[in-house]
Structures are given as structure tokens and as C-alpha cells.
PDB file of N, CA and C in Angstrom:
ATOM      1  N   ASP A   1      41.151  90.943  39.205  1.00 76.00           N
ATOM      2  CA  ASP A   1      41.535  89.767  38.454  1.00 76.00           C
ATOM      3  C   ASP A   1      41.485  90.095  36.962  1.00 76.00           C
ATOM      4  N   SER A   2      42.462  89.656  36.237  1.00 84.00           N
ATOM      5  CA  SER A   2      42.516  89.963  34.804  1.00 84.00           C
ATOM      6  C   SER A   2      41.497  89.166  33.994  1.00 84.00           C
ATOM      7  N   ASN A   3      40.883  88.136  34.589  1.00 86.00           N
ATOM      8  CA  ASN A   3      39.872  87.345  33.882  1.00 86.00           C
ATOM      9  C   ASN A   3      38.518  88.034  33.826  1.00 86.00           C
ATOM     10  N   ILE A   4      38.284  89.010  34.692  1.00 91.00           N
ATOM     11  CA  ILE A   4      36.990  89.693  34.744  1.00 91.00           C
ATOM     12  C   ILE A   4      36.861  90.615  33.541  1.00 91.00           C
ATOM     13  N   LYS A   5      35.743  90.472  32.857  1.00 94.00           N
ATOM     14  CA  LYS A   5      35.469  91.315  31.691  1.00 94.00           C
ATOM     15  C   LYS A   5      34.303  92.243  32.004  1.00 94.00           C
ATOM     16  N   ILE A   6      34.393  93.478  31.559  1.00 95.00           N
ATOM     17  CA  ILE A   6      33.290  94.429  31.667  1.00 95.00           C
ATOM     18  C   ILE A   6      32.494  94.307  30.387  1.00 95.00           C
ATOM     19  N   ASN A   7      31.214  93.993  30.529  1.00 93.00           N
ATOM     20  CA  ASN A   7      30.354  93.695  29.389  1.00 93.00           C
ATOM     21  C   ASN A   7      29.267  94.767  29.274  1.00 93.00           C
ATOM     22  N   PRO A   8      29.525  95.880  28.568  1.00 94.00           N
ATOM     23  CA  PRO A   8      28.515  96.940  28.464  1.00 94.00           C
ATOM     24  C   PRO A   8      27.392  96.547  27.497  1.00 94.00           C
ATOM     25  N   GLN A   9      26.172  96.799  27.916  1.00 93.00           N
ATOM     26  CA  GLN A   9      24.984  96.574  27.102  1.00 93.00           C
ATOM     27  C   GLN A   9      24.204  97.881  27.035  1.00 93.00           C
ATOM     28  N   LYS A  10      23.073  97.885  26.367  1.00 92.00           N
ATOM     29  CA  LYS A  10      22.312  99.118  26.204  1.00 92.00           C
ATOM     30  C   LYS A  10      21.744  99.626  27.531  1.00 92.00           C
ATOM     31  N   TYR A  11      21.220  98.734  28.375  1.00 92.00           N
ATOM     32  CA  TYR A  11      20.537  99.148  29.605  1.00 92.00           C
ATOM     33  C   TYR A  11      21.284  98.802  30.881  1.00 92.00           C
ATOM     34  N   TYR A  12      22.366  98.081  30.798  1.00 95.00           N
ATOM     35  CA  TYR A  12      23.107  97.689  31.991  1.00 95.00           C
ATOM     36  C   TYR A  12      24.556  97.403  31.618  1.00 95.00           C
ATOM     37  N   ILE A  13      25.379  97.227  32.634  1.00 96.00           N
ATOM     38  CA  ILE A  13      26.755  96.779  32.475  1.00 96.00           C
ATOM     39  C   ILE A  13      26.896  95.544  33.355  1.00 96.00           C
ATOM     40  N   SER A  14      27.468  94.494  32.818  1.00 95.00           N
ATOM     41  CA  SER A  14      27.675  93.306  33.636  1.00 95.00           C
ATOM     42  C   SER A  14      29.164  93.045  33.796  1.00 95.00           C
ATOM     43  N   LEU A  15      29.495  92.367  34.886  1.00 94.00           N
ATOM     44  CA  LEU A  15      30.849  91.883  35.116  1.00 94.00           C
ATOM     45  C   LEU A  15      30.794  90.378  34.946  1.00 94.00           C
ATOM     46  N   ARG A  16      31.759  89.828  34.192  1.00 92.00           N
ATOM     47  CA  ARG A  16      31.704  88.401  33.917  1.00 92.00           C
ATOM     48  C   ARG A  16      33.092  87.800  33.867  1.00 92.00           C
ATOM     49  N   ASP A  17      33.135  86.507  34.157  1.00 90.00           N
ATOM     50  CA  ASP A  17      34.314  85.697  33.892  1.00 90.00           C
ATOM     51  C   ASP A  17      33.858  84.609  32.939  1.00 90.00           C
ATOM     52  N   LYS A  18      33.374  83.500  33.465  1.00 88.00           N
ATOM     53  CA  LYS A  18      32.772  82.480  32.608  1.00 88.00           C
ATOM     54  C   LYS A  18      31.329  82.839  32.281  1.00 88.00           C
ATOM     55  N   LYS A  19      30.648  83.453  33.253  1.00 89.00           N
ATOM     56  CA  LYS A  19      29.289  83.946  33.049  1.00 89.00           C
ATOM     57  C   LYS A  19      29.113  85.204  33.896  1.00 89.00           C
ATOM     58  N   ASN A  20      28.036  85.927  33.666  1.00 92.00           N
ATOM     59  CA  ASN A  20      27.793  87.164  34.408  1.00 92.00           C
ATOM     60  C   ASN A  20      27.558  86.851  35.888  1.00 92.00           C
ATOM     61  N   PHE A  21      28.186  87.658  36.764  1.00 94.00           N
ATOM     62  CA  PHE A  21      27.947  87.492  38.191  1.00 94.00           C
ATOM     63  C   PHE A  21      27.446  88.776  38.841  1.00 94.00           C
ATOM     64  N   ILE A  22      27.504  89.902  38.133  1.00 95.00           N
ATOM     65  CA  ILE A  22      27.003  91.189  38.614  1.00 95.00           C
ATOM     66  C   ILE A  22      26.391  91.935  37.437  1.00 95.00           C
ATOM     67  N   TYR A  23      25.227  92.553  37.667  1.00 96.00           N
ATOM     68  CA  TYR A  23      24.609  93.437  36.678  1.00 96.00           C
ATOM     69  C   TYR A  23      24.452  94.815  37.323  1.00 96.00           C
ATOM     70  N   LEU A  24      25.023  95.844  36.707  1.00 96.00           N
ATOM     71  CA  LEU A  24      24.940  97.209  37.210  1.00 96.00           C
ATOM     72  C   LEU A  24      23.944  98.001  36.374  1.00 96.00           C
ATOM     73  N   SER A  25      23.017  98.654  37.052  1.00 95.00           N
ATOM     74  CA  SER A  25      22.026  99.486  36.378  1.00 95.00           C
ATOM     75  C   SER A  25      22.080 100.865  37.027  1.00 95.00           C
ATOM     76  N   PHE A  26      22.279 101.896  36.233  1.00 94.00           N
ATOM     77  CA  PHE A  26      22.482 103.244  36.753  1.00 94.00           C
ATOM     78  C   PHE A  26      21.224 104.083  36.599  1.00 94.00           C
ATOM     79  N   ARG A  27      20.864 104.795  37.650  1.00 93.00           N
ATOM     80  CA  ARG A  27      19.766 105.752  37.651  1.00 93.00           C
ATOM     81  C   ARG A  27      20.363 107.124  37.961  1.00 93.00           C
ATOM     82  N   LYS A  28      19.531 108.152  37.997  1.00 93.00           N
ATOM     83  CA  LYS A  28      20.054 109.494  38.265  1.00 93.00           C
ATOM     84  C   LYS A  28      20.715 109.598  39.631  1.00 93.00           C
ATOM     85  N   LYS A  29      20.081 109.043  40.663  1.00 93.00           N
ATOM     86  CA  LYS A  29      20.583 109.215  42.023  1.00 93.00           C
ATOM     87  C   LYS A  29      20.949 107.915  42.715  1.00 93.00           C
ATOM     88  N   LYS A  30      20.914 106.801  42.008  1.00 94.00           N
ATOM     89  CA  LYS A  30      21.254 105.540  42.641  1.00 94.00           C
ATOM     90  C   LYS A  30      21.769 104.537  41.626  1.00 94.00           C
ATOM     91  N   ILE A  31      22.402 103.515  42.166  1.00 95.00           N
ATOM     92  CA  ILE A  31      22.900 102.398  41.370  1.00 95.00           C
ATOM     93  C   ILE A  31      22.232 101.142  41.895  1.00 95.00           C
ATOM     94  N   LYS A  32      21.699 100.337  40.989  1.00 96.00           N
ATOM     95  CA  LYS A  32      21.107  99.064  41.374  1.00 96.00           C
ATOM     96  C   LYS A  32      22.025  97.959  40.876  1.00 96.00           C
ATOM     97  N   ILE A  33      22.353  97.047  41.769  1.00 96.00           N
ATOM     98  CA  ILE A  33      23.265  95.958  41.445  1.00 96.00           C
ATOM     99  C   ILE A  33      22.540  94.636  41.651  1.00 96.00           C
ATOM    100  N   ALA A  34      22.386  93.874  40.586  1.00 96.00           N
ATOM    101  CA  ALA A  34      21.849  92.519  40.685  1.00 96.00           C
ATOM    102  C   ALA A  34      23.030  91.584  40.930  1.00 96.00           C
ATOM    103  N   VAL A  35      22.964  90.855  42.040  1.00 95.00           N
ATOM    104  CA  VAL A  35      24.068  90.007  42.478  1.00 95.00           C
ATOM    105  C   VAL A  35      23.646  88.543  42.364  1.00 95.00           C
ATOM    106  N   MET A  36      24.483  87.737  41.739  1.00 95.00           N
ATOM    107  CA  MET A  36      24.171  86.320  41.555  1.00 95.00           C
ATOM    108  C   MET A  36      24.665  85.505  42.742  1.00 95.00           C
ATOM    109  N   LEU A  37      24.014  85.714  43.882  1.00 94.00           N
ATOM    110  CA  LEU A  37      24.282  84.983  45.121  1.00 94.00           C
ATOM    111  C   LEU A  37      22.947  84.746  45.817  1.00 94.00           C
ATOM    112  N   PRO A  38      22.871  83.767  46.704  1.00 94.00           N
ATOM    113  CA  PRO A  38      21.649  83.614  47.507  1.00 94.00           C
ATOM    114  C   PRO A  38      21.415  84.846  48.391  1.00 94.00           C
ATOM    115  N   PHE A  39      20.153  85.179  48.617  1.00 95.00           N
ATOM    116  CA  PHE A  39      19.767  86.356  49.390  1.00 95.00           C
ATOM    117  C   PHE A  39      20.340  86.320  50.809  1.00 95.00           C
ATOM    118  N   GLU A  40      20.450  85.135  51.389  1.00 94.00           N
ATOM    119  CA  GLU A  40      20.944  84.995  52.770  1.00 94.00           C
ATOM    120  C   GLU A  40      22.381  85.499  52.903  1.00 94.00           C
ATOM    121  N   ILE A  41      23.192  85.282  51.883  1.00 93.00           N
ATOM    122  CA  ILE A  41      24.575  85.777  51.913  1.00 93.00           C
ATOM    123  C   ILE A  41      24.571  87.305  51.891  1.00 93.00           C
ATOM    124  N   GLY A  42      23.702  87.890  51.084  1.00 93.00           N
ATOM    125  CA  GLY A  42      23.590  89.347  51.027  1.00 93.00           C
ATOM    126  C   GLY A  42      23.147  89.940  52.344  1.00 93.00           C
ATOM    127  N   GLN A  43      22.209  89.277  53.024  1.00 93.00           N
ATOM    128  CA  GLN A  43      21.749  89.773  54.322  1.00 93.00           C
ATOM    129  C   GLN A  43      22.881  89.791  55.340  1.00 93.00           C
ATOM    130  N   LYS A  44      23.770  88.809  55.273  1.00 93.00           N
ATOM    131  CA  LYS A  44      24.893  88.749  56.213  1.00 93.00           C
ATOM    132  C   LYS A  44      25.942  89.813  55.914  1.00 93.00           C
ATOM    133  N   MET A  45      26.136  90.128  54.628  1.00 93.00           N
ATOM    134  CA  MET A  45      27.230  91.019  54.243  1.00 93.00           C
ATOM    135  C   MET A  45      26.844  92.492  54.146  1.00 93.00           C
ATOM    136  N   ILE A  46      25.586  92.789  53.811  1.00 93.00           N
ATOM    137  CA  ILE A  46      25.160  94.175  53.584  1.00 93.00           C
ATOM    138  C   ILE A  46      24.322  94.653  54.768  1.00 93.00           C
ATOM    139  N   ARG A  47      24.768  95.722  55.397  1.00 91.00           N
ATOM    140  CA  ARG A  47      24.068  96.280  56.556  1.00 91.00           C
ATOM    141  C   ARG A  47      23.524  97.687  56.299  1.00 91.00           C
ATOM    142  N   HIS A  48      24.121  98.426  55.358  1.00 91.00           N
ATOM    143  CA  HIS A  48      23.810  99.847  55.229  1.00 91.00           C
ATOM    144  C   HIS A  48      23.165 100.235  53.896  1.00 91.00           C
ATOM    145  N   HIS A  49      22.803  99.271  53.088  1.00 93.00           N
ATOM    146  CA  HIS A  49      22.157  99.553  51.814  1.00 93.00           C
ATOM    147  C   HIS A  49      20.899  98.709  51.697  1.00 93.00           C
ATOM    148  N   LYS A  50      19.995  99.118  50.821  1.00 93.00           N
ATOM    149  CA  LYS A  50      18.736  98.404  50.647  1.00 93.00           C
ATOM    150  C   LYS A  50      18.942  97.117  49.860  1.00 93.00           C
ATOM    151  N   LEU A  51      18.300  96.051  50.333  1.00 95.00           N
ATOM    152  CA  LEU A  51      18.322  94.771  49.645  1.00 95.00           C
ATOM    153  C   LEU A  51      16.911  94.425  49.188  1.00 95.00           C
ATOM    154  N   ARG A  52      16.823  93.762  48.038  1.00 95.00           N
ATOM    155  CA  ARG A  52      15.524  93.288  47.561  1.00 95.00           C
ATOM    156  C   ARG A  52      15.720  91.886  47.014  1.00 95.00           C
ATOM    157  N   GLN A  53      14.959  90.949  47.570  1.00 95.00           N
ATOM    158  CA  GLN A  53      15.027  89.579  47.091  1.00 95.00           C
ATOM    159  C   GLN A  53      14.199  89.468  45.821  1.00 95.00           C
ATOM    160  N   PHE A  54      14.773  88.869  44.783  1.00 95.00           N
ATOM    161  CA  PHE A  54      14.054  88.683  43.532  1.00 95.00           C
ATOM    162  C   PHE A  54      13.044  87.551  43.659  1.00 95.00           C
ATOM    163  N   THR A  55      11.963  87.639  42.890  1.00 94.00           N
ATOM    164  CA  THR A  55      10.979  86.562  42.841  1.00 94.00           C
ATOM    165  C   THR A  55      11.598  85.362  42.112  1.00 94.00           C
ATOM    166  N   GLU A  56      10.930  84.231  42.208  1.00 94.00           N
ATOM    167  CA  GLU A  56      11.441  83.029  41.547  1.00 94.00           C
ATOM    168  C   GLU A  56      11.548  83.220  40.035  1.00 94.00           C
ATOM    169  N   GLY A  57      10.603  83.943  39.440  1.00 95.00           N
ATOM    170  CA  GLY A  57      10.635  84.189  38.001  1.00 95.00           C
ATOM    171  C   GLY A  57      11.855  84.987  37.576  1.00 95.00           C
ATOM    172  N   ILE A  58      12.193  86.014  38.343  1.00 93.00           N
ATOM    173  CA  ILE A  58      13.374  86.828  38.021  1.00 93.00           C
ATOM    174  C   ILE A  58      14.641  86.010  38.221  1.00 93.00           C
ATOM    175  N   GLN A  59      14.685  85.210  39.300  1.00 93.00           N
ATOM    176  CA  GLN A  59      15.855  84.368  39.541  1.00 93.00           C
ATOM    177  C   GLN A  59      16.016  83.336  38.426  1.00 93.00           C
ATOM    178  N   LYS A  60      14.911  82.844  37.912  1.00 93.00           N
ATOM    179  CA  LYS A  60      14.968  81.894  36.797  1.00 93.00           C
ATOM    180  C   LYS A  60      15.508  82.596  35.547  1.00 93.00           C
ATOM    181  N   PHE A  61      15.108  83.858  35.333  1.00 91.00           N
ATOM    182  CA  PHE A  61      15.616  84.644  34.209  1.00 91.00           C
ATOM    183  C   PHE A  61      17.138  84.791  34.291  1.00 91.00           C
ATOM    184  N   TYR A  62      17.642  85.119  35.487  1.00 90.00           N
ATOM    185  CA  TYR A  62      19.089  85.274  35.671  1.00 90.00           C
ATOM    186  C   TYR A  62      19.819  83.932  35.682  1.00 90.00           C
ATOM    187  N   GLY A  63      19.109  82.848  35.966  1.00 89.00           N
ATOM    188  CA  GLY A  63      19.706  81.523  35.924  1.00 89.00           C
ATOM    189  C   GLY A  63      20.370  81.071  37.201  1.00 89.00           C
ATOM    190  N   SER A  64      20.207  81.820  38.280  1.00 90.00           N
ATOM    191  CA  SER A  64      20.792  81.418  39.564  1.00 90.00           C
ATOM    192  C   SER A  64      20.133  82.229  40.672  1.00 90.00           C
ATOM    193  N   PRO A  65      20.307  81.806  41.933  1.00 94.00           N
ATOM    194  CA  PRO A  65      19.784  82.620  43.040  1.00 94.00           C
ATOM    195  C   PRO A  65      20.375  84.019  42.966  1.00 94.00           C
ATOM    196  N   SER A  66      19.531  85.030  43.172  1.00 95.00           N
ATOM    197  CA  SER A  66      20.002  86.401  43.013  1.00 95.00           C
ATOM    198  C   SER A  66      19.141  87.372  43.815  1.00 95.00           C
ATOM    199  N   PHE A  67      19.685  88.552  44.017  1.00 96.00           N
ATOM    200  CA  PHE A  67      18.982  89.635  44.717  1.00 96.00           C
ATOM    201  C   PHE A  67      19.547  90.956  44.229  1.00 96.00           C
ATOM    202  N   GLU A  68      18.964  92.053  44.713  1.00 96.00           N
ATOM    203  CA  GLU A  68      19.374  93.379  44.269  1.00 96.00           C
ATOM    204  C   GLU A  68      19.809  94.234  45.454  1.00 96.00           C
ATOM    205  N   VAL A  69      20.890  94.971  45.264  1.00 96.00           N
ATOM    206  CA  VAL A  69      21.382  95.949  46.230  1.00 96.00           C
ATOM    207  C   VAL A  69      21.204  97.324  45.595  1.00 96.00           C
ATOM    208  N   THR A  70      20.609  98.263  46.341  1.00 95.00           N
ATOM    209  CA  THR A  70      20.441  99.626  45.856  1.00 95.00           C
ATOM    210  C   THR A  70      21.394 100.535  46.617  1.00 95.00           C
ATOM    211  N   ILE A  71      22.246 101.233  45.894  1.00 95.00           N
ATOM    212  CA  ILE A  71      23.205 102.166  46.496  1.00 95.00           C
ATOM    213  C   ILE A  71      22.692 103.576  46.241  1.00 95.00           C
ATOM    214  N   GLU A  72      22.414 104.300  47.320  1.00 92.00           N
ATOM    215  CA  GLU A  72      21.925 105.672  47.203  1.00 92.00           C
ATOM    216  C   GLU A  72      22.938 106.697  47.685  1.00 92.00           C
ATOM    217  N   ASN A  73      23.993 106.253  48.371  1.00 90.00           N
ATOM    218  CA  ASN A  73      25.060 107.159  48.802  1.00 90.00           C
ATOM    219  C   ASN A  73      26.373 106.383  48.859  1.00 90.00           C
ATOM    220  N   GLN A  74      27.458 107.098  49.023  1.00 88.00           N
ATOM    221  CA  GLN A  74      28.778 106.472  48.968  1.00 88.00           C
ATOM    222  C   GLN A  74      29.240 105.903  50.297  1.00 88.00           C
ATOM    223  N   SER A  75      28.505 106.147  51.361  1.00 88.00           N
ATOM    224  CA  SER A  75      28.952 105.636  52.648  1.00 88.00           C
ATOM    225  C   SER A  75      28.866 104.115  52.677  1.00 88.00           C
ATOM    226  N   ASP A  76      29.797 103.502  53.350  1.00 88.00           N
ATOM    227  CA  ASP A  76      29.868 102.046  53.518  1.00 88.00           C
ATOM    228  C   ASP A  76      29.917 101.298  52.186  1.00 88.00           C
ATOM    229  N   ILE A  77      30.590 101.863  51.219  1.00 92.00           N
ATOM    230  CA  ILE A  77      30.689 101.234  49.899  1.00 92.00           C
ATOM    231  C   ILE A  77      31.592 100.000  49.943  1.00 92.00           C
ATOM    232  N   GLU A  78      32.437  99.916  50.950  1.00 93.00           N
ATOM    233  CA  GLU A  78      33.355  98.783  51.092  1.00 93.00           C
ATOM    234  C   GLU A  78      32.608  97.455  51.222  1.00 93.00           C
ATOM    235  N   GLU A  79      31.453  97.465  51.907  1.00 93.00           N
ATOM    236  CA  GLU A  79      30.695  96.224  52.046  1.00 93.00           C
ATOM    237  C   GLU A  79      30.128  95.766  50.697  1.00 93.00           C
ATOM    238  N   VAL A  80      29.827  96.691  49.803  1.00 94.00           N
ATOM    239  CA  VAL A  80      29.349  96.331  48.467  1.00 94.00           C
ATOM    240  C   VAL A  80      30.496  95.740  47.649  1.00 94.00           C
ATOM    241  N   LEU A  81      31.680  96.313  47.761  1.00 94.00           N
ATOM    242  CA  LEU A  81      32.848  95.778  47.052  1.00 94.00           C
ATOM    243  C   LEU A  81      33.171  94.361  47.533  1.00 94.00           C
ATOM    244  N   ASN A  82      33.044  94.131  48.837  1.00 94.00           N
ATOM    245  CA  ASN A  82      33.265  92.787  49.372  1.00 94.00           C
ATOM    246  C   ASN A  82      32.221  91.809  48.845  1.00 94.00           C
ATOM    247  N   LEU A  83      30.991  92.274  48.685  1.00 94.00           N
ATOM    248  CA  LEU A  83      29.928  91.431  48.132  1.00 94.00           C
ATOM    249  C   LEU A  83      30.228  91.069  46.676  1.00 94.00           C
ATOM    250  N   ILE A  84      30.729  92.013  45.904  1.00 93.00           N
ATOM    251  CA  ILE A  84      31.094  91.745  44.507  1.00 93.00           C
ATOM    252  C   ILE A  84      32.217  90.706  44.447  1.00 93.00           C
ATOM    253  N   LYS A  85      33.200  90.828  45.338  1.00 93.00           N
ATOM    254  CA  LYS A  85      34.282  89.842  45.400  1.00 93.00           C
ATOM    255  C   LYS A  85      33.735  88.460  45.746  1.00 93.00           C
ATOM    256  N   GLU A  86      32.797  88.410  46.681  1.00 93.00           N
ATOM    257  CA  GLU A  86      32.189  87.136  47.074  1.00 93.00           C
ATOM    258  C   GLU A  86      31.416  86.514  45.914  1.00 93.00           C
ATOM    259  N   ALA A  87      30.704  87.325  45.145  1.00 93.00           N
ATOM    260  CA  ALA A  87      29.964  86.814  43.986  1.00 93.00           C
ATOM    261  C   ALA A  87      30.926  86.235  42.953  1.00 93.00           C
ATOM    262  N   TYR A  88      32.050  86.889  42.742  1.00 92.00           N
ATOM    263  CA  TYR A  88      33.056  86.386  41.808  1.00 92.00           C
ATOM    264  C   TYR A  88      33.643  85.068  42.305  1.00 92.00           C
ATOM    265  N   ASN A  89      33.992  85.016  43.587  1.00 91.00           N
ATOM    266  CA  ASN A  89      34.548  83.785  44.149  1.00 91.00           C
ATOM    267  C   ASN A  89      33.529  82.644  44.125  1.00 91.00           C
ATOM    268  N   HIS A  90      32.266  82.968  44.378  1.00 90.00           N
ATOM    269  CA  HIS A  90      31.203  81.959  44.374  1.00 90.00           C
ATOM    270  C   HIS A  90      31.018  81.381  42.978  1.00 90.00           C
ATOM    271  N   GLN A  91      31.151  82.199  41.964  1.00 85.00           N
ATOM    272  CA  GLN A  91      31.004  81.749  40.576  1.00 85.00           C
ATOM    273  C   GLN A  91      32.126  80.784  40.196  1.00 85.00           C
ATOM    274  N   ASN A  92      33.299  81.013  40.721  1.00 79.00           N
ATOM    275  CA  ASN A  92      34.472  80.216  40.320  1.00 79.00           C
ATOM    276  C   ASN A  92      34.719  78.991  41.186  1.00 79.00           C
ATOM    277  N   LYS A  93      33.749  78.592  41.994  1.00 73.00           N
ATOM    278  CA  LYS A  93      33.926  77.387  42.816  1.00 73.00           C
ATOM    279  C   LYS A  93      33.773  76.151  41.980  1.00 73.00           C
TER     280      LYS A  93
END
């Protein structure tokens, strides 16, 4: 979508339209993605990557229900792309 903006910051990169819906954080061997969706949606969509539910304090910091996906390899990356699309669609409801 042409409305999506890539918002680079010092420690992360976010994807945004009206507000941020994905935060990407890069490490040497993995990528951590903070997703602005309820954890239950992530559990249904992600089967092959690690999920971590954020505490209430972290969710309050982000301003919406959120969780983290850790990508350590490229296999099954399609499910992560579908999750990013869902986060974008959820934001624009």
C-alpha cells in the first residue's frame, strides 16, 4: 500500500500509516517484531516462530494490545508477512 511509511529511528524501524503498527528491531542473528495486535491473533497465525506476550506496562507504552515475534531463520516467513498485513488491516478498521 502506498500509504505505508517506513519510519527509521535510532534503535528500531517502524511501519506506519496513521500510527505505528509494526516495530522492527534487528540483532545479529534474529529480528524481533513488535506487532500491535492482541496476542490471541498472533497465536492463531504464527506456528513456526517464537511469540512473547508483552506485560501490561509494555502494552501501555505501545498504546495498544501487542506482542513480539522473534524470527531466527527464513523458513515459514510467509506467516509473518500475513501477520504484518493483518496488523495493517486491523489498524485501518
